[in-house]
Amino acid sequence: MVFAVGPVAPLGAREFMIFLLQVALLLLLALLLGELASRLKLPPIVGELCAGVLAGPSVLAQLSPGLSDWLLPRSVAQFHLLDAAGQIGVLLLVGLTGISMDLGLARRYGFTAARVSIAGIVIPLSLGVLTGLALPESLVPDGADRSTFVLFLGVAMGVSAIPVLAKTLMDMNLLQRDIGQLTLSAVLIDDIVGWLLLSVVSAMATTGVRAGEVALSFGYLGLVIVCAVVAYPLVGRALRLADASDRRAGGGSGTTIAVVTTLLLLSSAATQAMKLEAVFGALVAGMVIGRSPALDHAKLGPLRGVVRAVFAPLFFATAGLRMDLTALGRPKVLLVGVSVLAAAVVGKFLGAYLGARLSRLGHWEAAALGAGMNARGVIEVIIAMVGLRLGVLSAEMYTIIILVAIVTSLMAPPFLRVCMARVETTPEELQRAERAHSVRLREADEVA
């Protein structure tokens, strides 16, 4: 087959130059503000989102409209270039998250983690749905189905963010505590259920809320799970061939990284074709790849480095570009923002707290779980971007949900600190911390 590429006009020199400047500026701002956030003991994602806010309609367009129109022209094709780079980044980020998921952790804490997770999803999701029903019609995008908008808001309120929580627990030396391990287990279940719900609601947004279409979406979910089981040995075979190729080339990890990236993108394309969202396919593929004994996790170090240092900050910066904080100057939008934030925080805390108390945990242990699981961060941002792209969220609601992600991520550490100060350290936790310290010392000696 011969591809007729002749009639397709190449990308113009000016458009390409602007794209390069956009990427360079956003990466530079994301790097500087992410580093500043880290120095202030804040999640780097806060600084990376602020990079887009500074370059977007909230700040640059207000201070210098001419420069803003030149650097960020109101051209759909131009913005799609930047968006495509960010989307590749988020697919790789989600895929690497799936590879890193420790499903054995959830199994170890069994029903306790499940009870905390289920209550931590159902209650905030229900509260999110009720909040969505109470919102004014003006905040629902034109042409969007109200029920899909309401369900999408519920899903956004029900999720947690395992990357943000894991970093928070690590920084606070809580990973070796029982509550830290239990919180990670519950959030792991949260994440998986959240992606499943997102895929179904996204399918409803594109195909409608008819019973047949919803049933088809669930059928596709089942098909994805079956394909994951069938593909597991094939993935192992592909990884072993990649490893052999790397060894023949004298070492390194180039072929393994290429194969993993290809698998993630193919799976993303498959679920996108099913209207279940590409990020869901990346997560499933990552979980399959990560479980394979043929994978040498150390070989993915270069890929993780590039994704975390380049692609992920670029994605979050482009997410910040879509925020319009000037909308919060309108009293109605500000009131809705405060209401959505309150519902998100109260719903998640109450759900996790009740689930923990039903599992016979103490008051402060349950409060610590509620505080930790309230961090939404990365996952909330991705969900908001999906909602905006599908036309389910208006610009105002998108801005509000991003702010919920930021505020809840900032709230988690101080509340966790207060709660954990009142939870006694057990002898088993002390032994676990000593073993982890010994491992770190050995690793440091090997590096030296």
Coordinates of C-alpha atoms in Angstrom, one line a residue:
M1 CA 0.0 0.0 0.0
V2 CA 1.3 3.5 -0.9
F3 CA 0.4 6.3 1.5
A4 CA -0.6 9.5 -0.3
V5 CA 1.4 12.0 1.8
G6 CA 2.0 14.5 -1.0
P7 CA -1.2 16.6 -0.7
V8 CA -0.8 17.0 3.1
A9 CA 0.8 20.3 3.8
P10 CA 3.8 20.2 6.1
L11 CA 3.8 21.9 9.5
G12 CA 4.6 25.6 8.8
A13 CA 7.9 27.0 10.0
R14 CA 6.2 29.6 12.2
E15 CA 3.9 27.1 13.8
F16 CA 6.8 24.8 14.6
M17 CA 8.8 27.6 16.1
I18 CA 5.9 28.6 18.3
F19 CA 5.4 25.0 19.4
L20 CA 9.1 24.7 20.4
L21 CA 8.9 28.0 22.3
Q22 CA 5.8 26.9 24.1
V23 CA 7.4 23.6 25.2
A24 CA 10.6 25.3 26.3
L25 CA 8.8 28.0 28.2
L26 CA 6.4 25.7 30.0
L27 CA 9.2 23.2 30.9
L28 CA 11.4 26.0 32.2
L29 CA 8.5 27.5 34.3
A30 CA 7.5 24.0 35.5
L31 CA 11.1 23.2 36.5
L32 CA 11.6 26.4 38.4
L33 CA 8.2 26.4 40.2
G34 CA 8.3 22.7 40.8
E35 CA 11.7 23.2 42.5
L36 CA 10.3 26.1 44.5
A37 CA 7.3 24.0 45.6
S38 CA 9.6 21.2 46.7
R39 CA 11.7 23.7 48.8
L40 CA 8.5 24.9 50.4
K41 CA 7.7 21.2 51.3
L42 CA 4.8 21.2 48.8
P43 CA 4.1 18.6 46.1
P44 CA 6.0 19.6 42.9
I45 CA 2.7 19.2 40.9
V46 CA 1.5 22.5 42.6
G47 CA 4.4 24.4 41.0
E48 CA 4.0 22.6 37.7
L49 CA 0.3 23.6 37.5
C50 CA 1.2 27.1 38.5
A51 CA 3.5 27.3 35.5
G52 CA 0.5 26.9 33.2
V53 CA -1.5 29.3 35.3
L54 CA 1.2 32.0 34.9
A55 CA 1.4 31.4 31.1
G56 CA -2.3 31.1 30.6
P57 CA -5.5 33.3 30.7
S58 CA -5.2 33.8 34.4
V59 CA -2.0 35.9 34.4
L60 CA -0.1 36.4 31.1
A61 CA -3.3 37.1 29.1
Q62 CA -4.3 39.8 31.7
L63 CA -0.8 41.4 31.9
S64 CA 0.2 41.2 28.3
P65 CA -2.6 40.2 25.9
G66 CA -0.3 40.8 22.8
L67 CA 2.4 38.5 24.0
S68 CA -0.1 35.9 25.1
D69 CA -1.8 35.9 21.7
W70 CA 1.6 35.5 20.0
L71 CA 2.9 32.7 22.2
L72 CA -0.4 31.0 22.7
P73 CA -2.4 31.8 19.5
R74 CA -6.1 30.9 19.6
S75 CA -5.6 28.2 17.0
V76 CA -7.0 24.8 17.6
A77 CA -4.4 23.1 15.4
Q78 CA -1.6 24.9 17.3
F79 CA -2.9 24.0 20.7
H80 CA -3.4 20.4 19.6
L81 CA 0.3 20.1 19.0
L82 CA 1.1 21.0 22.6
D83 CA -1.8 18.9 23.9
A84 CA -0.6 15.8 22.0
A85 CA 2.9 16.1 23.6
G86 CA 1.2 16.4 27.0
Q87 CA -1.1 13.4 26.3
I88 CA 1.8 11.1 25.4
G89 CA 3.3 12.1 28.7
V90 CA 0.3 11.4 30.8
L91 CA -0.2 8.0 29.1
L92 CA 3.4 7.0 30.0
L93 CA 3.0 8.4 33.5
V94 CA -0.2 6.4 34.1
G95 CA 1.5 3.3 32.6
L96 CA 4.5 3.6 34.9
T97 CA 2.1 4.0 37.8
G98 CA 0.5 0.7 36.9
I99 CA 3.9 -1.0 36.6
S100 CA 4.8 0.2 40.1
M101 CA 1.5 -0.8 41.8
D102 CA 2.0 -3.4 44.5
L103 CA -1.1 -5.5 44.3
G104 CA 0.3 -7.7 47.0
L105 CA -0.1 -4.8 49.4
A106 CA -3.9 -4.8 49.0
R107 CA -4.0 -8.6 49.4
R108 CA -2.1 -8.3 52.7
Y109 CA -4.6 -6.0 54.2
G110 CA -7.5 -7.7 52.7
F111 CA -11.0 -6.8 53.9
T112 CA -9.8 -3.9 56.0
A113 CA -8.4 -2.1 53.0
A114 CA -11.4 -3.0 51.0
R115 CA -13.9 -1.7 53.6
V116 CA -11.9 1.6 53.9
S117 CA -11.7 1.9 50.1
I118 CA -15.3 1.2 49.4
A119 CA -16.6 3.6 52.0
G120 CA -14.0 6.1 50.8
I121 CA -15.4 5.9 47.3
V122 CA -19.1 5.5 47.8
I123 CA -19.7 8.4 50.3
P124 CA -17.7 11.1 48.4
L125 CA -19.1 9.9 45.1
S126 CA -22.6 10.1 46.4
L127 CA -22.0 13.5 47.8
G128 CA -20.4 14.6 44.5
V129 CA -23.6 13.4 42.7
L130 CA -25.8 15.4 45.1
T131 CA -23.6 18.4 44.7
G132 CA -23.7 18.1 40.9
L133 CA -27.5 18.0 41.0
A134 CA -27.6 21.2 43.0
L135 CA -25.3 23.2 40.8
P136 CA -26.8 25.8 38.4
E137 CA -27.4 24.9 34.8
S138 CA -25.0 27.6 33.7
L139 CA -22.0 25.6 34.9
V140 CA -23.0 22.6 32.7
P141 CA -21.4 22.9 29.2
D142 CA -23.8 23.4 26.3
G143 CA -24.8 20.1 24.8
A144 CA -23.5 18.1 27.7
D145 CA -25.9 15.6 29.3
R146 CA -26.7 16.6 32.9
S147 CA -26.6 13.0 34.2
T148 CA -23.2 12.4 32.7
F149 CA -21.9 15.7 34.2
V150 CA -23.2 14.7 37.6
L151 CA -21.7 11.3 37.5
F152 CA -18.4 12.7 36.3
L153 CA -18.3 15.1 39.2
G154 CA -19.0 12.2 41.6
V155 CA -16.1 10.2 40.1
A156 CA -13.8 13.2 40.5
M157 CA -14.7 13.5 44.2
G158 CA -14.3 9.8 44.9
V159 CA -10.7 9.3 43.7
S160 CA -7.4 9.5 45.6
A161 CA -3.9 9.8 44.2
I162 CA -1.4 7.1 45.1
P163 CA 1.7 9.0 43.7
V164 CA 1.0 12.0 45.9
L165 CA 0.2 9.9 48.9
A166 CA 3.2 7.7 48.5
K167 CA 5.5 10.7 48.3
T168 CA 3.8 12.3 51.3
L169 CA 4.2 9.2 53.4
M170 CA 7.8 8.8 52.4
D171 CA 8.6 12.4 53.3
M172 CA 7.0 12.0 56.7
N173 CA 8.7 8.6 57.4
L174 CA 5.3 6.9 57.6
L175 CA 5.7 4.2 55.0
Q176 CA 6.9 1.7 57.6
R177 CA 3.9 2.5 59.9
D178 CA 0.9 0.2 59.8
I179 CA -1.4 3.1 59.0
G180 CA 0.8 4.2 56.1
Q181 CA 0.7 0.7 54.6
L182 CA -3.0 0.4 55.1
T183 CA -3.6 3.8 53.6
L184 CA -1.6 2.9 50.5
S185 CA -3.5 -0.4 50.2
A186 CA -6.9 1.4 50.4
V187 CA -5.8 4.1 47.9
L188 CA -4.5 1.4 45.5
I189 CA -8.0 -0.1 45.4
D190 CA -9.4 3.4 45.1
D191 CA -7.3 4.1 42.1
I192 CA -8.3 0.9 40.2
V193 CA -12.0 1.4 40.9
G194 CA -11.7 5.1 40.0
W195 CA -10.2 4.3 36.6
L196 CA -12.9 1.8 36.0
L197 CA -15.6 4.3 36.8
L198 CA -13.9 7.0 34.7
S199 CA -13.8 4.7 31.7
V200 CA -17.6 4.0 32.0
V201 CA -18.6 7.6 32.5
S202 CA -16.3 8.7 29.6
A203 CA -18.0 6.1 27.4
M204 CA -21.4 7.5 28.5
A205 CA -20.2 11.0 27.5
T206 CA -19.4 9.9 24.0
T207 CA -22.1 7.3 23.3
G208 CA -24.9 8.5 25.5
V209 CA -26.7 7.2 28.6
R210 CA -28.9 4.7 26.9
A211 CA -29.1 1.3 28.7
G212 CA -27.7 -0.5 25.6
E213 CA -24.7 1.8 25.4
V214 CA -23.9 1.5 29.1
A215 CA -24.2 -2.3 28.9
L216 CA -21.8 -2.2 25.9
S217 CA -19.3 -0.2 28.0
F218 CA -19.4 -2.8 30.8
G219 CA -19.0 -5.4 28.1
Y220 CA -15.9 -3.7 26.8
L221 CA -14.6 -3.5 30.4
G222 CA -14.9 -7.3 30.7
L223 CA -13.2 -7.7 27.3
V224 CA -10.3 -5.6 28.5
I225 CA -9.9 -7.8 31.6
V226 CA -10.0 -10.9 29.5
C227 CA -7.5 -9.5 27.0
A228 CA -5.2 -8.6 29.9
V229 CA -5.3 -12.2 31.2
V230 CA -4.7 -13.6 27.7
A231 CA -1.9 -11.1 26.9
Y232 CA 0.0 -11.8 30.2
P233 CA 2.2 -14.6 28.8
L234 CA 2.6 -12.8 25.5
V235 CA 3.9 -9.7 27.3
G236 CA 6.4 -11.9 29.2
R237 CA 7.6 -13.3 25.9
A238 CA 8.0 -9.8 24.4
L239 CA 10.0 -8.6 27.5
R240 CA 12.3 -11.7 27.4
L241 CA 13.0 -11.0 23.7
A242 CA 13.7 -7.4 24.5
D243 CA 16.0 -8.3 27.3
A244 CA 17.9 -10.7 25.0
S245 CA 18.3 -7.9 22.4
D246 CA 19.7 -5.6 25.1
R247 CA 22.2 -8.2 26.1
R248 CA 23.3 -8.7 22.5
A249 CA 23.8 -5.0 22.1
G250 CA 26.2 -5.0 25.0
G251 CA 23.8 -4.1 27.8
G252 CA 21.6 -1.1 28.4
S253 CA 17.9 -0.9 28.3
G254 CA 16.9 0.6 25.0
T255 CA 14.9 -2.3 23.5
T256 CA 13.1 -2.9 26.8
I257 CA 12.1 0.7 27.1
A258 CA 10.9 0.7 23.4
V259 CA 8.8 -2.5 23.9
V260 CA 7.3 -1.2 27.2
T261 CA 6.4 2.1 25.6
T262 CA 4.9 0.4 22.5
L263 CA 2.8 -1.9 24.7
L264 CA 1.5 1.0 26.7
L265 CA 0.5 3.1 23.7
L266 CA -1.1 0.1 21.9
S267 CA -3.2 -0.7 24.9
S268 CA -4.1 3.0 25.2
A269 CA -5.2 3.0 21.6
A270 CA -7.3 -0.1 22.1
T271 CA -9.3 1.3 25.0
Q272 CA -9.6 4.7 23.3
A273 CA -11.2 2.8 20.3
M274 CA -13.6 1.2 22.8
K275 CA -14.4 4.8 24.1
L276 CA -13.1 3.7 27.6
E277 CA -10.4 6.4 27.6
A278 CA -6.7 5.9 26.6
V279 CA -5.5 6.4 30.2
F280 CA -7.4 3.3 31.3
G281 CA -5.6 1.2 28.7
A282 CA -2.2 2.5 29.8
L283 CA -3.0 1.6 33.5
V284 CA -4.1 -1.9 32.6
A285 CA -1.1 -2.5 30.4
G286 CA 1.2 -1.2 33.1
M287 CA -0.3 -3.5 35.7
V288 CA 0.2 -6.5 33.3
I289 CA 3.8 -5.5 32.5
G290 CA 4.6 -4.8 36.1
R291 CA 3.4 -8.3 37.2
S292 CA 5.6 -10.1 34.7
P293 CA 8.6 -11.8 36.2
A294 CA 10.4 -11.2 32.9
L295 CA 10.5 -7.4 33.6
D296 CA 13.7 -6.0 35.0
H297 CA 12.3 -2.9 36.7
A298 CA 15.7 -1.3 37.0
K299 CA 15.8 -1.1 33.2
L300 CA 12.9 1.4 33.2
G301 CA 14.9 3.9 35.2
P302 CA 15.8 6.1 32.2
L303 CA 12.1 6.1 31.0
R304 CA 10.9 7.1 34.5
G305 CA 13.5 9.9 34.6
V306 CA 12.4 11.3 31.2
V307 CA 8.7 11.0 32.1
R308 CA 9.0 12.6 35.5
A309 CA 11.4 15.4 34.4
V310 CA 10.0 16.3 31.0
F311 CA 6.6 14.7 30.0
A312 CA 4.8 14.9 33.3
P313 CA 5.7 18.5 34.1
L314 CA 4.7 19.5 30.5
F315 CA 1.3 17.8 30.9
F316 CA 0.6 19.5 34.2
A317 CA 1.7 22.8 32.8
T318 CA -0.7 22.4 29.9
A319 CA -3.4 21.5 32.4
G320 CA -2.7 24.8 34.2
L321 CA -3.0 26.6 30.9
R322 CA -6.6 25.7 30.8
M323 CA -7.4 27.2 34.2
D324 CA -9.0 30.5 34.3
L325 CA -8.8 31.8 37.9
T326 CA -10.5 35.1 36.9
A327 CA -13.7 33.0 36.8
L328 CA -13.5 32.8 40.6
G329 CA -14.1 36.6 40.7
R330 CA -17.7 35.9 40.0
P331 CA -19.5 35.3 43.3
K332 CA -21.6 32.4 42.0
V333 CA -18.6 30.5 40.7
L334 CA -16.6 31.2 43.9
L335 CA -19.5 29.9 46.0
V336 CA -19.8 26.7 43.8
G337 CA -16.0 26.3 44.2
V338 CA -16.1 26.5 48.0
S339 CA -19.1 24.1 48.0
V340 CA -17.5 21.5 45.8
L341 CA -14.2 21.7 47.8
A342 CA -16.1 21.2 51.1
A343 CA -18.1 18.3 49.7
A344 CA -14.9 16.7 48.4
V345 CA -13.0 17.0 51.7
V346 CA -15.9 16.1 54.0
G347 CA -17.0 13.2 51.8
K348 CA -13.6 11.6 51.4
F349 CA -12.7 12.0 55.1
L350 CA -16.0 10.8 56.3
G351 CA -16.0 7.7 54.0
A352 CA -12.5 6.6 55.0
Y353 CA -13.1 7.4 58.7
L354 CA -16.3 5.3 58.8
G355 CA -14.7 2.4 56.8
A356 CA -11.8 2.4 59.3
R357 CA -14.0 2.5 62.4
L358 CA -16.1 -0.4 61.0
S359 CA -12.8 -2.3 60.8
R360 CA -12.3 -1.6 64.5
L361 CA -9.5 0.9 64.1
G362 CA -9.1 3.6 66.7
H363 CA -10.3 7.2 66.4
W364 CA -6.9 8.8 65.5
E365 CA -6.0 5.9 63.2
A366 CA -9.2 6.4 61.3
A367 CA -8.7 10.1 61.2
A368 CA -5.2 9.6 59.7
L369 CA -6.7 7.4 57.0
G370 CA -9.2 10.0 56.2
A371 CA -6.5 12.7 56.0
G372 CA -4.2 10.7 53.8
M373 CA -6.9 9.5 51.4
N374 CA -8.1 13.1 50.8
A375 CA -5.0 13.8 48.7
R376 CA -6.2 13.7 45.1
G377 CA -3.3 15.4 43.1
V378 CA -2.3 13.7 39.8
I379 CA -5.4 11.6 39.4
E380 CA -7.8 14.5 39.8
V381 CA -5.9 16.6 37.3
I382 CA -6.1 13.8 34.7
I383 CA -9.8 13.3 35.3
A384 CA -10.4 17.0 35.0
M385 CA -8.5 17.0 31.7
V386 CA -10.5 14.1 30.4
G387 CA -13.8 15.8 31.4
L388 CA -12.8 19.1 29.6
R389 CA -11.7 17.2 26.5
L390 CA -15.0 15.3 26.3
G391 CA -17.0 18.4 26.8
V392 CA -18.5 17.2 30.1
L393 CA -16.9 20.0 32.2
S394 CA -17.1 23.7 31.6
A395 CA -14.0 25.9 32.0
E396 CA -15.3 27.1 35.3
M397 CA -15.9 23.5 36.7
Y398 CA -12.5 22.4 35.3
T399 CA -10.8 25.2 37.2
I400 CA -12.7 24.3 40.4
I401 CA -11.7 20.6 40.2
I402 CA -8.1 21.4 39.6
L403 CA -8.2 23.7 42.7
V404 CA -9.7 20.8 44.6
A405 CA -6.8 18.6 43.6
I406 CA -4.3 21.2 44.7
V407 CA -5.9 22.1 48.0
T408 CA -6.5 18.5 49.1
S409 CA -2.9 17.6 48.3
L410 CA -1.7 20.5 50.4
M411 CA -4.1 19.6 53.3
A412 CA -2.9 16.0 53.7
P413 CA 0.5 16.4 55.3
P414 CA -0.4 18.7 58.2
F415 CA -3.5 16.8 59.1
L416 CA -1.6 13.5 58.8
R417 CA 1.1 14.9 61.1
V418 CA -1.5 15.9 63.8
C419 CA -3.3 12.5 63.7
M420 CA -0.1 10.3 63.6
A421 CA 1.3 12.2 66.6
R422 CA -1.5 10.5 68.6
V423 CA -1.0 7.0 67.2
E424 CA 1.5 4.9 69.2
T425 CA 4.3 3.2 67.4
T426 CA 4.2 -0.6 67.8
P427 CA 7.3 -2.8 68.2
E428 CA 6.7 -4.4 64.8
E429 CA 6.7 -0.9 63.2
L430 CA 10.0 -0.1 64.9
Q431 CA 11.6 -3.4 63.6
R432 CA 10.3 -2.6 60.1
A433 CA 11.8 0.9 60.2
E434 CA 15.1 -0.5 61.4
R435 CA 15.2 -3.1 58.6
A436 CA 14.4 -0.3 56.0
H437 CA 17.2 1.9 57.5
S438 CA 19.7 -1.0 57.2
V439 CA 18.7 -1.6 53.6
R440 CA 19.3 2.1 52.8
L441 CA 22.7 2.1 54.4
R442 CA 23.7 -1.0 52.4
E443 CA 22.5 0.7 49.2
A444 CA 24.5 3.8 50.1
D445 CA 27.6 1.8 50.7
E446 CA 27.2 0.0 47.3
V447 CA 26.9 3.3 45.5
A448 CA 30.0 4.7 47.4

